[in-house]
Amino acid sequence: MAKISELKKDVNFVASEIITQCFLTSQLFPQVDEKAVNEVIYKVIDFKTDYIKKINAFPKKNSKTEIKAYFKKMESDMVVDTQALLKEIESIRKTKE
């Protein structure tokens, strides 16, 4: 199991990369809807906040296998949520090409 601080850094890194993609989209594709890009940025901020809260609120009293299962599920959920956010950015680009 990775250290909690490393997980938090991973969440921050992913969130910053997605926000960077949003800014690149708005700068490289000036015809895209700025409100749609801003909505994605707000979703990324919520994503970051939610996952940091989940990391901080892990079940400390449970056994090691339950804790590992908790973080594995959270990790897989994070991948799914990240892919959804990236697809949303991609769809914003495609609607205005």
mmCIF file with all atom_site columns, C-alpha atoms in Angstrom:
data_model
loop_
_atom_site.group_PDB
_atom_site.id
_atom_site.type_symbol
_atom_site.label_atom_id
_atom_site.label_alt_id
_atom_site.label_comp_id
_atom_site.label_asym_id
_atom_site.label_entity_id
_atom_site.label_seq_id
_atom_site.pdbx_PDB_ins_code
_atom_site.Cartn_x
_atom_site.Cartn_y
_atom_site.Cartn_z
_atom_site.occupancy
_atom_site.B_iso_or_equiv
_atom_site.pdbx_formal_charge
_atom_site.auth_seq_id
_atom_site.auth_comp_id
_atom_site.auth_asym_id
_atom_site.auth_atom_id
_atom_site.pdbx_PDB_model_num
ATOM 1  C CA . MET A 1 1  ? 0.000   0.000  0.000   1.00 0.00 ? 1  MET A CA 1
ATOM 2  C CA . ALA A 1 2  ? 1.280   3.421  -0.900  1.00 0.00 ? 2  ALA A CA 1
ATOM 3  C CA . LYS A 1 3  ? 1.781   6.093  1.686   1.00 0.00 ? 3  LYS A CA 1
ATOM 4  C CA . ILE A 1 4  ? -1.150  8.393  2.270   1.00 0.00 ? 4  ILE A CA 1
ATOM 5  C CA . SER A 1 5  ? 0.960   11.429 1.398   1.00 0.00 ? 5  SER A CA 1
ATOM 6  C CA . GLU A 1 6  ? 1.823   9.853  -1.961  1.00 0.00 ? 6  GLU A CA 1
ATOM 7  C CA . LEU A 1 7  ? -1.854  9.248  -2.693  1.00 0.00 ? 7  LEU A CA 1
ATOM 8  C CA . LYS A 1 8  ? -2.641  12.860 -1.918  1.00 0.00 ? 8  LYS A CA 1
ATOM 9  C CA . LYS A 1 9  ? 0.160   13.961 -4.242  1.00 0.00 ? 9  LYS A CA 1
ATOM 10 C CA . ASP A 1 10 ? -1.247  11.714 -6.965  1.00 0.00 ? 10 ASP A CA 1
ATOM 11 C CA . VAL A 1 11 ? -4.707  13.251 -6.566  1.00 0.00 ? 11 VAL A CA 1
ATOM 12 C CA . ASN A 1 12 ? -3.241  16.756 -6.715  1.00 0.00 ? 12 ASN A CA 1
ATOM 13 C CA . PHE A 1 13 ? -1.163  15.856 -9.772  1.00 0.00 ? 13 PHE A CA 1
ATOM 14 C CA . VAL A 1 14 ? -4.109  14.357 -11.658 1.00 0.00 ? 14 VAL A CA 1
ATOM 15 C CA . ALA A 1 15 ? -6.316  17.325 -10.815 1.00 0.00 ? 15 ALA A CA 1
ATOM 16 C CA . SER A 1 16 ? -3.688  19.828 -11.931 1.00 0.00 ? 16 SER A CA 1
ATOM 17 C CA . GLU A 1 17 ? -3.111  17.944 -15.193 1.00 0.00 ? 17 GLU A CA 1
ATOM 18 C CA . ILE A 1 18 ? -6.826  17.924 -16.002 1.00 0.00 ? 18 ILE A CA 1
ATOM 19 C CA . ILE A 1 19 ? -7.114  21.626 -15.204 1.00 0.00 ? 19 ILE A CA 1
ATOM 20 C CA . THR A 1 20 ? -4.122  22.235 -17.471 1.00 0.00 ? 20 THR A CA 1
ATOM 21 C CA . GLN A 1 21 ? -5.957  20.365 -20.232 1.00 0.00 ? 21 GLN A CA 1
ATOM 22 C CA . CYS A 1 22 ? -8.942  22.637 -19.670 1.00 0.00 ? 22 CYS A CA 1
ATOM 23 C CA . PHE A 1 23 ? -6.827  25.770 -19.988 1.00 0.00 ? 23 PHE A CA 1
ATOM 24 C CA . LEU A 1 24 ? -5.090  24.415 -23.074 1.00 0.00 ? 24 LEU A CA 1
ATOM 25 C CA . THR A 1 25 ? -8.459  23.636 -24.605 1.00 0.00 ? 25 THR A CA 1
ATOM 26 C CA . SER A 1 26 ? -9.716  27.157 -23.992 1.00 0.00 ? 26 SER A CA 1
ATOM 27 C CA . GLN A 1 27 ? -6.520  28.709 -25.378 1.00 0.00 ? 27 GLN A CA 1
ATOM 28 C CA . LEU A 1 28 ? -5.946  26.447 -28.390 1.00 0.00 ? 28 LEU A CA 1
ATOM 29 C CA . PHE A 1 29 ? -9.601  26.213 -29.366 1.00 0.00 ? 29 PHE A CA 1
ATOM 30 C CA . PRO A 1 30 ? -10.979 29.726 -28.914 1.00 0.00 ? 30 PRO A CA 1
ATOM 31 C CA . GLN A 1 31 ? -14.302 28.671 -30.415 1.00 0.00 ? 31 GLN A CA 1
ATOM 32 C CA . VAL A 1 32 ? -15.121 26.323 -27.494 1.00 0.00 ? 32 VAL A CA 1
ATOM 33 C CA . ASP A 1 33 ? -17.736 27.274 -24.937 1.00 0.00 ? 33 ASP A CA 1
ATOM 34 C CA . GLU A 1 34 ? -15.953 28.871 -21.983 1.00 0.00 ? 34 GLU A CA 1
ATOM 35 C CA . LYS A 1 35 ? -18.815 27.999 -19.641 1.00 0.00 ? 35 LYS A CA 1
ATOM 36 C CA . ALA A 1 36 ? -18.466 24.310 -20.494 1.00 0.00 ? 36 ALA A CA 1
ATOM 37 C CA . VAL A 1 37 ? -14.722 24.438 -19.819 1.00 0.00 ? 37 VAL A CA 1
ATOM 38 C CA . ASN A 1 38 ? -15.338 26.220 -16.515 1.00 0.00 ? 38 ASN A CA 1
ATOM 39 C CA . GLU A 1 39 ? -17.874 23.567 -15.526 1.00 0.00 ? 39 GLU A CA 1
ATOM 40 C CA . VAL A 1 40 ? -15.234 20.890 -16.058 1.00 0.00 ? 40 VAL A CA 1
ATOM 41 C CA . ILE A 1 41 ? -12.775 22.874 -13.942 1.00 0.00 ? 41 ILE A CA 1
ATOM 42 C CA . TYR A 1 42 ? -15.357 23.051 -11.133 1.00 0.00 ? 42 TYR A CA 1
ATOM 43 C CA . LYS A 1 43 ? -15.881 19.302 -11.420 1.00 0.00 ? 43 LYS A CA 1
ATOM 44 C CA . VAL A 1 44 ? -12.123 18.745 -11.165 1.00 0.00 ? 44 VAL A CA 1
ATOM 45 C CA . ILE A 1 45 ? -11.968 20.859 -8.018  1.00 0.00 ? 45 ILE A CA 1
ATOM 46 C CA . ASP A 1 46 ? -14.802 18.811 -6.539  1.00 0.00 ? 46 ASP A CA 1
ATOM 47 C CA . PHE A 1 47 ? -12.990 15.616 -7.633  1.00 0.00 ? 47 PHE A CA 1
ATOM 48 C CA . LYS A 1 48 ? -9.838  16.715 -5.834  1.00 0.00 ? 48 LYS A CA 1
ATOM 49 C CA . THR A 1 49 ? -11.677 17.721 -2.673  1.00 0.00 ? 49 THR A CA 1
ATOM 50 C CA . ASP A 1 50 ? -13.705 14.508 -2.545  1.00 0.00 ? 50 ASP A CA 1
ATOM 51 C CA . TYR A 1 51 ? -10.710 12.224 -2.973  1.00 0.00 ? 51 TYR A CA 1
ATOM 52 C CA . ILE A 1 52 ? -8.586  14.074 -0.431  1.00 0.00 ? 52 ILE A CA 1
ATOM 53 C CA . LYS A 1 53 ? -11.477 13.726 2.037   1.00 0.00 ? 53 LYS A CA 1
ATOM 54 C CA . LYS A 1 54 ? -11.759 10.011 1.236   1.00 0.00 ? 54 LYS A CA 1
ATOM 55 C CA . ILE A 1 55 ? -8.034  9.542  1.815   1.00 0.00 ? 55 ILE A CA 1
ATOM 56 C CA . ASN A 1 56 ? -8.186  11.357 5.145   1.00 0.00 ? 56 ASN A CA 1
ATOM 57 C CA . ALA A 1 57 ? -11.270 9.435  6.295   1.00 0.00 ? 57 ALA A CA 1
ATOM 58 C CA . PHE A 1 58 ? -10.001 5.906  5.721   1.00 0.00 ? 58 PHE A CA 1
ATOM 59 C CA . PRO A 1 59 ? -11.220 3.308  8.263   1.00 0.00 ? 59 PRO A CA 1
ATOM 60 C CA . LYS A 1 60 ? -8.318  3.275  10.727  1.00 0.00 ? 60 LYS A CA 1
ATOM 61 C CA . LYS A 1 61 ? -9.863  0.676  13.053  1.00 0.00 ? 61 LYS A CA 1
ATOM 62 C CA . ASN A 1 62 ? -10.318 -1.979 10.348  1.00 0.00 ? 62 ASN A CA 1
ATOM 63 C CA . SER A 1 63 ? -7.917  -4.778 9.523   1.00 0.00 ? 63 SER A CA 1
ATOM 64 C CA . LYS A 1 64 ? -5.106  -4.286 7.030   1.00 0.00 ? 64 LYS A CA 1
ATOM 65 C CA . THR A 1 65 ? -6.906  -6.249 4.325   1.00 0.00 ? 65 THR A CA 1
ATOM 66 C CA . GLU A 1 66 ? -10.015 -4.084 4.692   1.00 0.00 ? 66 GLU A CA 1
ATOM 67 C CA . ILE A 1 67 ? -7.908  -0.927 4.525   1.00 0.00 ? 67 ILE A CA 1
ATOM 68 C CA . LYS A 1 68 ? -6.127  -2.212 1.411   1.00 0.00 ? 68 LYS A CA 1
ATOM 69 C CA . ALA A 1 69 ? -9.478  -3.046 -0.178  1.00 0.00 ? 69 ALA A CA 1
ATOM 70 C CA . TYR A 1 70 ? -10.738 0.459  0.665   1.00 0.00 ? 70 TYR A CA 1
ATOM 71 C CA . PHE A 1 71 ? -7.781  2.105  -1.080  1.00 0.00 ? 71 PHE A CA 1
ATOM 72 C CA . LYS A 1 72 ? -7.898  -0.270 -4.058  1.00 0.00 ? 72 LYS A CA 1
ATOM 73 C CA . LYS A 1 73 ? -11.556 0.555  -4.639  1.00 0.00 ? 73 LYS A CA 1
ATOM 74 C CA . MET A 1 74 ? -10.848 4.253  -4.228  1.00 0.00 ? 74 MET A CA 1
ATOM 75 C CA . GLU A 1 75 ? -7.978  3.992  -6.699  1.00 0.00 ? 75 GLU A CA 1
ATOM 76 C CA . SER A 1 76 ? -10.141 2.264  -9.311  1.00 0.00 ? 76 SER A CA 1
ATOM 77 C CA . ASP A 1 77 ? -12.923 4.820  -8.767  1.00 0.00 ? 77 ASP A CA 1
ATOM 78 C CA . MET A 1 78 ? -10.389 7.596  -9.239  1.00 0.00 ? 78 MET A CA 1
ATOM 79 C CA . VAL A 1 79 ? -9.283  6.143  -12.579 1.00 0.00 ? 79 VAL A CA 1
ATOM 80 C CA . VAL A 1 80 ? -12.895 5.940  -13.764 1.00 0.00 ? 80 VAL A CA 1
ATOM 81 C CA . ASP A 1 81 ? -13.632 9.509  -12.651 1.00 0.00 ? 81 ASP A CA 1
ATOM 82 C CA . THR A 1 82 ? -10.442 10.787 -14.282 1.00 0.00 ? 82 THR A CA 1
ATOM 83 C CA . GLN A 1 83 ? -11.328 9.140  -17.574 1.00 0.00 ? 83 GLN A CA 1
ATOM 84 C CA . ALA A 1 84 ? -14.824 10.630 -17.421 1.00 0.00 ? 84 ALA A CA 1
ATOM 85 C CA . LEU A 1 85 ? -13.429 14.125 -16.908 1.00 0.00 ? 85 LEU A CA 1
ATOM 86 C CA . LEU A 1 86 ? -10.967 13.722 -19.777 1.00 0.00 ? 86 LEU A CA 1
ATOM 87 C CA . LYS A 1 87 ? -13.736 12.456 -22.066 1.00 0.00 ? 87 LYS A CA 1
ATOM 88 C CA . GLU A 1 88 ? -15.789 15.494 -21.142 1.00 0.00 ? 88 GLU A CA 1
ATOM 89 C CA . ILE A 1 89 ? -12.935 17.792 -22.177 1.00 0.00 ? 89 ILE A CA 1
ATOM 90 C CA . GLU A 1 90 ? -12.547 15.853 -25.410 1.00 0.00 ? 90 GLU A CA 1
ATOM 91 C CA . SER A 1 91 ? -16.251 16.160 -26.171 1.00 0.00 ? 91 SER A CA 1
ATOM 92 C CA . ILE A 1 92 ? -16.069 19.929 -25.645 1.00 0.00 ? 92 ILE A CA 1
ATOM 93 C CA . ARG A 1 93 ? -13.275 20.088 -28.217 1.00 0.00 ? 93 ARG A CA 1
ATOM 94 C CA . LYS A 1 94 ? -15.150 17.960 -30.740 1.00 0.00 ? 94 LYS A CA 1
ATOM 95 C CA . THR A 1 95 ? -18.393 19.913 -30.522 1.00 0.00 ? 95 THR A CA 1
ATOM 96 C CA . LYS A 1 96 ? -16.682 23.074 -31.748 1.00 0.00 ? 96 LYS A CA 1
ATOM 97 C CA . GLU A 1 97 ? -14.231 21.713 -34.347 1.00 0.00 ? 97 GLU A CA 1
#
